[in-house]
Structures are given as C-alpha cells and as structure tokens.
Amino acid sequence: MERYLTPSEVAEILGMSRSGVIKWIREGKIKAIEINGRWRIPYSEVERLLSGGKAKQVAIYARVSSNAQKDDLERQLNALRDWVKKALGEVSVIEVKDIGSGLKEDRRGLKKLLELAKRRQIDAIVVAYKERLTLFGFQYLVELFKAYGVNVIIALQEEPKDHMQELEEDFVEVVKSFASRIYGHRSHEYERVVRCVEDAGKDD
C-alpha cells in the first residue's frame, strides 16, 4: 500500500521549507493529491526526487544510548542500508554510529559527521529518525549541515513505541547534568538526586 506524507514531512526529508514544497506541488514538480482540502504526497514521489538529486556520497548514521541496545543499532543500520539502496540507488555509503545519549554534543560519530561535511566528503546524511541525530536542537544541526551543502534526510519519520527505556535513560542524563551544575559532581546532594531518579525508573 502506498504511503502518503504531508508537505511538512516531505519538507523535512528534502531539507526545504513547507512553503517550498507547496510551491513545487503547484508548479507540477511534485505529484500530489488533495484529500479534504489538504495536500498529500506519495512516498514514491519523494523517493523519485531523492534519487534524481546530486547525492553521490552518503553517510548513514545510527545511534543507541547504551551497549545493551547493540542489536537495535544493527537493526537501524540494516534499515538505513536498505532505504538508501531503494531510494538513492547506487551511491557510495559511509556508515557512522554512536553509543551514547542523544543529549551529548561530544559524540564521536557526530563529530565524524561534522568533519565529513566540512571536508565536503558527503552530500547527505540519512538517519532513521531525527531523535537518532539529536534529542534537542535538531533544526540547528540541519542548518549547520546545509551550510556545508549536506542535506539531512529522515528515512523512517516516527520512532517505534518501544524506545521508552532509552528516553528514560536520556532523562536521567539530563537530571545528572543539571544536578552536577547545581550541587557539584561529587556532592552528597548530587548523589541523592541521581539515586532518586534512577530508583524511580526501576519502580516502573
């Protein structure tokens, strides 16, 4: 069954504005249908546009929060490999992965993506879901990569419902960060706050 996307979803995948997508629809550059007064674009049309683009060197990026999720990391990579092959055809692929919170800005894989972009060694970055790239400030990263001529492509759009554990782990990281700044990393107050948050997660 054909999957249909909203103009906003297509804009995010193609790295352009929603108004730009609407303009392309009206100019006939994007095939779309109107349902109850709203535009819907077939996913096959998005794949056509992507495959006709200039991307020749693509980085696929996968991330999980902990070593216990390595199986999910490989599932992400497999899904991205399949998506790139289907949507972009024969392109050179660089695989980049991280094990760490999406809140951390010093991830090795993220730094590698930035370095590849600065050296003009990639045309696009493909991630399964935008939360894989970062939990906060996603649009800032998109604009940064765009400044180097690199598009960020979201392949699958929505996170599966079973990623709640990872969100809890990321929440603990947020609490640790703030508690460390307020109380100091080695204080008893810091340890007490962190212990309370971790215990609350175990109770669930």
Protein backbone atom coordinates (compact mmCIF):
# COMPACT_ATOMS: atom_id res chain seq x y z
CA MET A 1 0.00 0.00 0.00
CA GLU A 2 1.31 3.44 -0.95
CA ARG A 3 2.31 5.65 1.96
CA TYR A 4 1.35 9.33 1.84
CA LEU A 5 3.15 12.21 3.54
CA THR A 6 2.19 15.75 4.48
CA PRO A 7 4.02 18.71 2.92
CA SER A 8 5.76 19.30 6.26
CA GLU A 9 7.07 15.73 6.36
CA VAL A 10 8.29 15.98 2.78
CA ALA A 11 9.95 19.31 3.54
CA GLU A 12 11.86 17.73 6.42
CA ILE A 13 13.05 14.81 4.30
CA LEU A 14 14.13 17.01 1.39
CA GLY A 15 15.67 19.69 3.58
CA MET A 16 13.46 22.52 2.33
CA SER A 17 10.61 24.66 3.65
CA ARG A 18 6.96 23.62 3.70
CA SER A 19 6.08 26.61 1.52
CA GLY A 20 8.70 25.44 -0.97
CA VAL A 21 7.05 22.02 -1.17
CA ILE A 22 3.63 23.63 -1.73
CA LYS A 23 5.14 25.78 -4.47
CA TRP A 24 6.61 22.73 -6.19
CA ILE A 25 3.24 20.97 -6.00
CA ARG A 26 1.52 23.92 -7.68
CA GLU A 27 4.25 24.11 -10.31
CA GLY A 28 3.88 20.40 -11.04
CA LYS A 29 7.38 19.50 -9.85
CA ILE A 30 5.93 17.23 -7.15
CA LYS A 31 2.98 14.96 -7.80
CA ALA A 32 0.39 15.18 -5.03
CA ILE A 33 -3.27 14.54 -4.37
CA GLU A 34 -5.71 16.68 -2.44
CA ILE A 35 -7.64 14.97 0.36
CA ASN A 36 -10.26 17.03 2.22
CA GLY A 37 -8.54 20.22 1.15
CA ARG A 38 -5.06 19.06 2.24
CA TRP A 39 -2.14 18.03 0.07
CA ARG A 40 -0.73 14.53 0.43
CA ILE A 41 2.40 13.35 -1.39
CA PRO A 42 3.06 9.67 -2.25
CA TYR A 43 6.25 8.38 -0.68
CA SER A 44 7.27 7.03 -4.07
CA GLU A 45 7.34 10.63 -5.29
CA VAL A 46 9.77 11.56 -2.51
CA GLU A 47 11.98 8.62 -3.48
CA ARG A 48 11.91 9.81 -7.10
CA LEU A 49 13.08 13.27 -6.08
CA LEU A 50 15.82 11.88 -3.86
CA SER A 51 17.13 9.50 -6.49
CA GLY A 52 17.25 12.34 -9.01
CA GLY A 53 19.33 14.53 -6.72
CA LYS A 54 23.06 15.07 -6.75
CA ALA A 55 23.88 12.89 -3.73
CA LYS A 56 26.77 10.62 -4.64
CA GLN A 57 28.38 10.16 -1.25
CA VAL A 58 26.01 9.48 1.64
CA ALA A 59 26.62 8.98 5.35
CA ILE A 60 24.14 6.82 7.23
CA TYR A 61 24.04 7.50 10.97
CA ALA A 62 22.69 5.21 13.68
CA ARG A 63 22.71 5.71 17.44
CA VAL A 64 21.60 3.95 20.61
CA SER A 65 22.01 5.07 24.20
CA SER A 66 23.75 2.05 25.73
CA ASN A 67 25.71 -1.11 24.95
CA ALA A 68 22.65 -3.15 25.89
CA GLN A 69 20.98 -1.86 22.71
CA LYS A 70 23.62 -3.01 20.22
CA ASP A 71 21.08 -5.25 18.49
CA ASP A 72 18.92 -2.20 17.81
CA LEU A 73 21.96 -0.37 16.48
CA GLU A 74 22.46 -3.08 13.86
CA ARG A 75 18.74 -3.03 13.01
CA GLN A 76 18.96 0.70 12.40
CA LEU A 77 21.97 0.26 10.12
CA ASN A 78 20.26 -2.52 8.15
CA ALA A 79 17.12 -0.41 7.71
CA LEU A 80 19.21 2.54 6.54
CA ARG A 81 21.23 0.43 4.10
CA ASP A 82 18.01 -0.90 2.57
CA TRP A 83 16.43 2.55 2.41
CA VAL A 84 19.43 4.16 0.73
CA LYS A 85 19.66 1.37 -1.84
CA LYS A 86 15.97 1.69 -2.68
CA ALA A 87 15.63 5.48 -2.56
CA LEU A 88 19.02 6.70 -3.76
CA GLY A 89 20.26 3.85 -5.90
CA GLU A 90 23.97 3.32 -6.45
CA VAL A 91 25.73 5.74 -4.13
CA SER A 92 28.84 5.47 -2.00
CA VAL A 93 27.89 4.96 1.65
CA ILE A 94 29.85 5.80 4.79
CA GLU A 95 28.50 4.19 7.96
CA VAL A 96 28.72 6.19 11.18
CA LYS A 97 27.37 5.04 14.54
CA ASP A 98 27.32 6.11 18.16
CA ILE A 99 26.57 4.50 21.50
CA GLY A 100 25.60 7.32 23.82
CA SER A 101 22.87 9.73 24.79
CA GLY A 102 21.35 11.95 22.13
CA LEU A 103 21.88 14.81 24.57
CA LYS A 104 25.66 14.58 24.37
CA GLU A 105 27.29 17.00 21.96
CA ASP A 106 30.72 15.36 22.00
CA ARG A 107 29.70 12.04 20.46
CA ARG A 108 32.47 10.58 18.31
CA GLY A 109 30.11 9.72 15.47
CA LEU A 110 28.50 13.15 15.45
CA LYS A 111 31.94 14.75 15.31
CA LYS A 112 32.82 12.49 12.38
CA LEU A 113 29.70 13.63 10.51
CA LEU A 114 30.67 17.26 11.05
CA GLU A 115 34.20 16.58 9.85
CA LEU A 116 32.95 14.79 6.73
CA ALA A 117 30.65 17.72 6.00
CA LYS A 118 33.38 20.31 6.48
CA ARG A 119 35.67 18.40 4.13
CA ARG A 120 32.86 18.20 1.53
CA GLN A 121 33.15 14.41 1.53
CA ILE A 122 29.40 13.76 1.75
CA ASP A 123 26.30 15.16 0.08
CA ALA A 124 23.71 13.82 2.50
CA ILE A 125 23.23 12.29 5.95
CA VAL A 126 20.49 9.69 6.35
CA VAL A 127 19.10 8.83 9.79
CA ALA A 128 16.19 6.58 10.67
CA TYR A 129 14.54 9.13 12.97
CA LYS A 130 15.52 12.69 13.83
CA GLU A 131 15.94 11.73 17.51
CA ARG A 132 18.80 9.47 16.46
CA LEU A 133 20.80 12.52 15.43
CA THR A 134 19.95 14.61 18.47
CA LEU A 135 17.20 14.98 21.05
CA PHE A 136 17.38 18.78 21.11
CA GLY A 137 18.39 21.37 18.55
CA PHE A 138 17.72 19.18 15.53
CA GLN A 139 16.90 22.10 13.25
CA TYR A 140 20.12 23.88 14.20
CA LEU A 141 22.12 20.84 13.10
CA VAL A 142 20.14 20.66 9.87
CA GLU A 143 21.00 24.29 9.10
CA LEU A 144 24.65 23.73 10.02
CA PHE A 145 24.99 20.76 7.69
CA LYS A 146 23.10 22.63 4.98
CA ALA A 147 25.71 25.40 5.18
CA TYR A 148 28.24 22.79 4.05
CA GLY A 149 25.97 21.60 1.25
CA VAL A 150 24.82 18.49 3.11
CA ASN A 151 21.15 17.50 3.36
CA VAL A 152 19.83 15.65 6.40
CA ILE A 153 17.30 13.01 5.34
CA ILE A 154 14.89 11.37 7.78
CA ALA A 155 14.20 7.92 6.37
CA LEU A 156 11.52 6.47 8.64
CA GLN A 157 9.90 9.53 10.29
CA GLU A 158 8.45 8.05 13.51
CA GLU A 159 10.22 6.27 16.37
CA PRO A 160 8.83 2.84 17.35
CA LYS A 161 6.86 2.80 20.59
CA ASP A 162 9.37 0.53 22.34
CA HIS A 163 12.04 3.23 22.73
CA MET A 164 10.68 4.45 26.11
CA GLN A 165 13.60 2.88 28.00
CA GLU A 166 16.05 4.95 26.01
CA LEU A 167 14.07 8.13 26.69
CA GLU A 168 14.20 7.33 30.41
CA GLU A 169 17.98 6.90 30.21
CA ASP A 170 18.30 10.23 28.43
CA PHE A 171 16.11 11.88 31.07
CA VAL A 172 18.45 10.58 33.77
CA GLU A 173 21.35 12.12 31.86
CA VAL A 174 19.54 15.48 31.83
CA VAL A 175 18.97 15.32 35.59
CA LYS A 176 22.61 14.36 36.19
CA SER A 177 23.80 17.29 34.11
CA PHE A 178 21.68 19.84 35.97
CA ALA A 179 22.37 18.31 39.39
CA SER A 180 26.10 18.41 38.69
CA ARG A 181 25.94 22.10 37.83
CA ILE A 182 23.84 22.96 40.87
CA TYR A 183 25.42 20.79 43.57
CA GLY A 184 28.76 19.71 42.15
CA HIS A 185 29.55 16.29 40.74
CA ARG A 186 30.92 14.83 43.99
CA SER A 187 28.44 16.25 46.49
CA HIS A 188 26.03 14.18 48.58
CA GLU A 189 23.11 16.19 47.19
CA TYR A 190 24.11 15.22 43.65
CA GLU A 191 24.29 11.53 44.56
CA ARG A 192 20.93 11.70 46.35
CA VAL A 193 19.14 13.33 43.39
CA VAL A 194 20.61 10.88 40.88
CA ARG A 195 19.79 7.89 43.09
CA CYS A 196 16.17 9.04 43.45
CA VAL A 197 15.72 9.42 39.70
CA GLU A 198 17.32 6.05 38.95
CA ASP A 199 15.21 4.32 41.62
CA ALA A 200 12.05 5.89 40.19
CA GLY A 201 12.89 4.40 36.81
CA LYS A 202 13.35 0.95 38.35
CA ASP A 203 9.96 1.16 40.07
CA ASP A 204 8.27 1.41 36.65
